[in-house]
Every structure is written in C-alpha cells, then in structure tokens.
Amino acid sequence: MSENVDTTLAPKKIRPPSGRVSRLFESKWLGWVALAIAVAAPFVNATPYALNIMTTAAIFVLLASGLNIVVGYCGLLDLGYIAFMAVGAYTSGIVAKAFDLPLLFTIPVVLVMTVLAGLIIGAPTLRLRSDYLAIVTLGFGEITRITANNLAITGGPSGIFGIPGILKIGDFDFQQPAVFYYVTILVVAGFVLAAARLGKSRLGRAWRFVREDEDAAEAMGIHTYKVKLLAYTFGAIWGGFGGVLFAGHLSAVAPTSFVFLQSALVLMAVVLGGMGNMRGVVIGALVISLLPELLRDLAEYRYLAFGVLLIVVMLFRPQGFWPARGYEPERKPAEEREAVAVAGEQR
Amino acid sequence: MSAVLEVKNLHIAFGGVKAVDGLSFDVHAKQIVAVIGPNGAGKTSAFNCITGFYKPTAGEVLLKGAAITGKRPADIAAAGVSRTFQNLRLFPDLTVLDNVRAGMHLYGGQNWADAIFHTPRFKRSEAAYTEEAHRWLDFVGYTGPRGVPIRNLAYGQQKQVEIARALARKSDLLLLDEPAAGLNYSEKQRLLELCHRIRNLGTAIVLIEHDMGLVMEVSERIVVMNFGREIAEGTPAEVKANPAVIEAYLGRDEDGEVQSHGDA
C-alpha cells in the first residue's frame, strides 16, 4: 500500500448500491436461497455423474472459502493452499485405514494436524512480505506433494485407497452418493457461513487492517504476526476439512490430486469471484469447478474456451464478479435517535 | 507530577547518518508538547523510535516509568501510546467506521468463537464498537458520511478520521505527526480547539508541526531539534527568543551575526 490514500482509484459514486439487482444480491436471504438450490439440485438431476460433479463443486467451494480468509481477508498470497487439503486428506485416510474407523472419527486428528501444518508453514514464512511469501508458499505446496509421493506411510505415488466411508449406522450408509452429497452440502454451508461471520468480526477487521496497511494496524496495537498466523491457521482448518470430504468422496487419495494447478485453480476462484467477499468467492468457485464440465461438449477445446472466458471476465470486471464493497448503514439522524431514546425511557 | 513519557539520550543512525543524536525530553500528564525543527531534523525518526517502528541504537524511552525501548509497535500501543502518521496511513478501502474501529482492537470483548456462533457477547460488543466509533467521530467534529470507504473522502476529513482512530485507542499519550499539514485556516482553528479538548480528557499530546502560529498557540512546551539534536527547550516565549533557534530557522548573516528580526 502506498503511504497516501490513492484517490485516483476512487469510484465516482459514494452512495451504497441502490439498484434493485444489487439490493437483491446484498440481501441476507441470499445464503438461504443458495442453500435451497443446492438441496433441491439432486431432485432435478440425480445421476451418479451429476452427484459426483456437484459434490466436487461443493468441496471446491469449501476450499475457496478457506483461501478467501488467507488471501481475501488478510491479503497473504498463498500459492500452495492445496497442501492443507493434502494434509487433511492423508491424515484422515491413514488414520481411518489404520484403525478401521469411519472418517467422521478422524476429524479430531485432522484438526490437530492441519493446525500444526498451518503453524509449521506459517510461523517461518509469515515474517516475509508479499512476493516473498508467495514464493515460499509455492515451495511448501510442492514440498508437501513430493513428500507424500515419497513416503511409505502415504502409499507413495499410488497413494492410499480403500478408505472407509464417513459413517455407517446399522444399515444406513452415509457413503451413498446422494447422502454423501447432502452431508457435504451441510458441512460446506456451515464453513462458508463461519468464514463469512469471521470476516465481519473484530478478528476479520484486524485481518483487513493488516491487508490495507500493516504499519498502521501495528500502531493501533494489532499484533500483525499473530493475526496473520491466525488467518493462516483458519485457512488450514478449512483446507483440512476439504481434504476429509475429498478422501470420503473418492475413498482414495493420491499425490496427483495436489499439484500446483489445483492451488492455482482455488486461487483463481477467489480472485475471479471477488477477493474478500464470501458471496462472490462462492460464485467464483462454482464457476471454476462447474464450467469445465458444462463446456465438455467442446471436447479438447474446453480449456481454451475456459481460459478465454476468464480473460474476458478479468477485462470487464478486474476486481472479480462481485468485489467486496466497504459500505455500512449510516447512523440515523439525531432527531430519530433521540426519539428512540425518549421512547425507551418512557417505556 | 510524574512524567507520562521520558525520552533519555535517544540515538538512531541509518548507516552514517545520525538521524536522532542524543534527544532527551519529558512529557507530563495533560501537557501539550511540540517538537519543531527544520526538515530532516529527525523529528519523525524520534517519533518512530518512541512508537517502536525503529529500534533506537542507544537511549531509553520510558512510559509512565516503565521501559518501552525497542519493543514491538503493537506492544507499545498496548502500553498506552497512540499516534498518527505524517502522511495519512488509513485503511483506504474500509469504511470510516471500520477505520475508527481499528483503534478499538484492544478493547476485546469477543473472540473468534463468539464471531462464528454470533453469541450475545458478540452482538453486544459489536454494538458497543459502533457506538464508540460514532462517539469519537463526533468528538473530532467529523460530519461527513460514515458508512463509505475512506478513500472517497476529502483530505481534511481523512485527517479527522485518523485522529479519531488514534483517540479511540484511549491512550495516555498521543503523538501527532504534522496534524495541520494541508489544512486551511478554519480547519487549523478547529484542530487547535480539538487539541485542548483532547488534553482535557487527560491525554498528553506530543505534536510535530511546521505551522509556527499553531505551535506557539497550542503548546505549553516546545522542543526544538536540528541535526538530530535538541537545540532548545522551553515555553513558546523562551524558544522564540532563543538565538540558536533563530539561527537554525533563518541561518546566519554573512558577517556571522544572528538575525534578530523575523518570526521564528
């Protein structure tokens, strides 16, 4: 950030968005609408293929919402985010297989491992700023994958397979595709909501202060290193849970799932959707994960079409589909506030 | 009366340049002290040493008798020092209210679990944050919009918000780095009056300022710096009459006599 507030970037309008569409999009019911659509989707199309795609997309939304905490809120460019998903997926897979446990019961171990991974990767790297941090996280992402590729416990290049399902109560198996889809939706919705709420809290504000101006944040008594480490740790937990769902979904984990391209795709979802705005990021993640499937008819040209589409979006909406806007309601005029206060006293 | 801030023999050097070279001064509670001096005299460097952005190479800084020398800026802020910056250092994309809320970070009142589950504690503390932010904006006399990103606002308004943010920290000591730079006459008058109201809250103020009219009017004591050293200290009247100060500002005549006219 430059020292002065750069007013050349200032939008012309300073009023809050007032169009009908914008108001609709800012509505707090939008989350429920999205959830309803997700719940209703299998009633429209419940082929195994469609369920598979939708489950994958939901997991991708979880990853993007986690990376949004790190990149969008806190402004820390992380090019190796998929490493946390790898840690989550491998941990749950290995523990579940070794003790023949349903995946659900591996969550405490996954939680511990991802937090540890976040701290181990974050503690040395978060002292660096911007470009250096990006390069180091890129390195850590690759190190994680290559380590998994070479260790015996992670099954080497072929990975681990035959991972038990998430849970089985009597005859009811949560591993059935439709049930697993709903479990995924539930978990993802919870995490997305949690991430959005974190963004609007004291901690979320501290992340934004660090993103905007680290020195000024520090001068206000915000321990920027601790705050950044917290963002990283939360990002790691989100990624770890994505990994658990991933392992449950495929019942197999292999190093090829955690290549740099995957990190780049998650980052793209965040940037494309609108950094720092959870709603935009969810849409970005859905576009990134579903578009290649919708473009399947174009056969080998589909990634070309995908790329062109992304460039077009970046040209016309350089801050993403739906950038974070800093608006909040103004205070009510003084007379009104006094009227309320008087009414309160009389009561 | 005990000193809020004691700076003892402060030194900092960047390579061979001694930016601050043995600066000492005290600030007592409810006192307004101005630090003046020509450009490059080391005023801002001294501020940065006090607030922890630079690590002084020698010397000591005591806040209410406790050493804060070389601590992390966040810890110094927590100990009770608040500051503004020479060039505005606001959070441009965040709203005016959010900018002021930055000063309230240390109030606490909620943790991440409260935020995720929207506990009553969270709602209470958020409401308190907002109310307090409005209160400080009212205090500095800010009348502009409050829910819009700060980058859209006029310079004078941004300056007001920066002071509101520093005040929200509720510190014992407020460091203002050129608060009047770029302000017009009536804005300066309001700043003067604001300084007195801040002092009445029980906060000591140290300000760096180039506007001599303002400095002479607002401050009880003036520390004059040149080449990293303190060359004079005293009441405005004493400083105005000090030959060393006049020399630093106006230079010497060719025949070596200090100029006696002019307003330092």
PDB file of N, CA and C in Angstrom, chain A residues 198 201-203, chain B residues 108-116 119 121-122 125:
ATOM      1  N   LEU A 198     -16.722 -14.713  10.433  1.00  0.00           N
ATOM      2  CA  LEU A 198     -15.394 -14.313  10.910  1.00  0.00           C
ATOM      3  C   LEU A 198     -14.964 -13.012  10.244  1.00  0.00           C
ATOM      4  N   SER A 201     -16.117  -9.763  11.978  1.00  0.00           N
ATOM      5  CA  SER A 201     -15.904  -9.658  13.422  1.00  0.00           C
ATOM      6  C   SER A 201     -14.657  -8.822  13.704  1.00  0.00           C
ATOM      7  N   ARG A 202     -14.322  -8.740  14.974  1.00  0.00           N
ATOM      8  CA  ARG A 202     -13.121  -7.997  15.370  1.00  0.00           C
ATOM      9  C   ARG A 202     -11.885  -8.597  14.705  1.00  0.00           C
ATOM     10  N   LEU A 203     -11.817  -9.930  14.691  1.00  0.00           N
ATOM     11  CA  LEU A 203     -10.676 -10.597  14.074  1.00  0.00           C
ATOM     12  C   LEU A 203     -10.653 -10.352  12.566  1.00  0.00           C
TER      13      LEU A 203
ATOM     14  N   GLY B 108     -11.112  -5.673  22.999  1.00  0.00           N
ATOM     15  CA  GLY B 108     -11.516  -7.075  23.103  1.00  0.00           C
ATOM     16  C   GLY B 108     -13.021  -7.214  23.134  1.00  0.00           C
ATOM     17  N   GLY B 109     -13.521  -8.033  24.047  1.00  0.00           N
ATOM     18  CA  GLY B 109     -14.969  -8.173  24.194  1.00  0.00           C
ATOM     19  C   GLY B 109     -15.567  -9.305  23.396  1.00  0.00           C
ATOM     20  N   GLN B 110     -14.801  -9.892  22.498  1.00  0.00           N
ATOM     21  CA  GLN B 110     -15.291 -11.034  21.715  1.00  0.00           C
ATOM     22  C   GLN B 110     -14.096 -11.816  21.210  1.00  0.00           C
ATOM     23  N   ASN B 111     -14.301 -13.124  20.975  1.00  0.00           N
ATOM     24  CA  ASN B 111     -13.245 -13.903  20.331  1.00  0.00           C
ATOM     25  C   ASN B 111     -13.809 -14.572  19.087  1.00  0.00           C
ATOM     26  N   TRP B 112     -13.002 -15.383  18.417  1.00  0.00           N
ATOM     27  CA  TRP B 112     -13.448 -15.920  17.126  1.00  0.00           C
ATOM     28  C   TRP B 112     -14.645 -16.841  17.279  1.00  0.00           C
ATOM     29  N   ALA B 113     -14.719 -17.546  18.397  1.00  0.00           N
ATOM     30  CA  ALA B 113     -15.864 -18.456  18.574  1.00  0.00           C
ATOM     31  C   ALA B 113     -17.156 -17.654  18.711  1.00  0.00           C
ATOM     32  N   ASP B 114     -17.080 -16.523  19.431  1.00  0.00           N
ATOM     33  CA  ASP B 114     -18.247 -15.637  19.532  1.00  0.00           C
ATOM     34  C   ASP B 114     -18.686 -15.192  18.147  1.00  0.00           C
ATOM     35  N   ALA B 115     -17.691 -14.900  17.301  1.00  0.00           N
ATOM     36  CA  ALA B 115     -17.999 -14.396  15.966  1.00  0.00           C
ATOM     37  C   ALA B 115     -18.683 -15.465  15.123  1.00  0.00           C
ATOM     38  N   ILE B 116     -18.174 -16.694  15.202  1.00  0.00           N
ATOM     39  CA  ILE B 116     -18.739 -17.764  14.369  1.00  0.00           C
ATOM     40  C   ILE B 116     -20.162 -18.087  14.805  1.00  0.00           C
ATOM     41  N   THR B 119     -22.795 -15.107  19.270  1.00  0.00           N
ATOM     42  CA  THR B 119     -23.278 -15.150  20.660  1.00  0.00           C
ATOM     43  C   THR B 119     -23.759 -13.757  21.079  1.00  0.00           C
ATOM     44  N   ARG B 121     -22.721 -12.070  23.448  1.00  0.00           N
ATOM     45  CA  ARG B 121     -21.499 -11.316  23.745  1.00  0.00           C
ATOM     46  C   ARG B 121     -20.986 -10.610  22.487  1.00  0.00           C
ATOM     47  N   PHE B 122     -21.032 -11.347  21.359  1.00  0.00           N
ATOM     48  CA  PHE B 122     -20.577 -10.785  20.088  1.00  0.00           C
ATOM     49  C   PHE B 122     -21.441  -9.600  19.702  1.00  0.00           C
ATOM     50  N   SER B 125     -20.823  -6.595  21.908  1.00  0.00           N
ATOM     51  CA  SER B 125     -19.552  -5.895  21.705  1.00  0.00           C
ATOM     52  C   SER B 125     -19.555  -5.177  20.357  1.00  0.00           C
TER      53      SER B 125
END
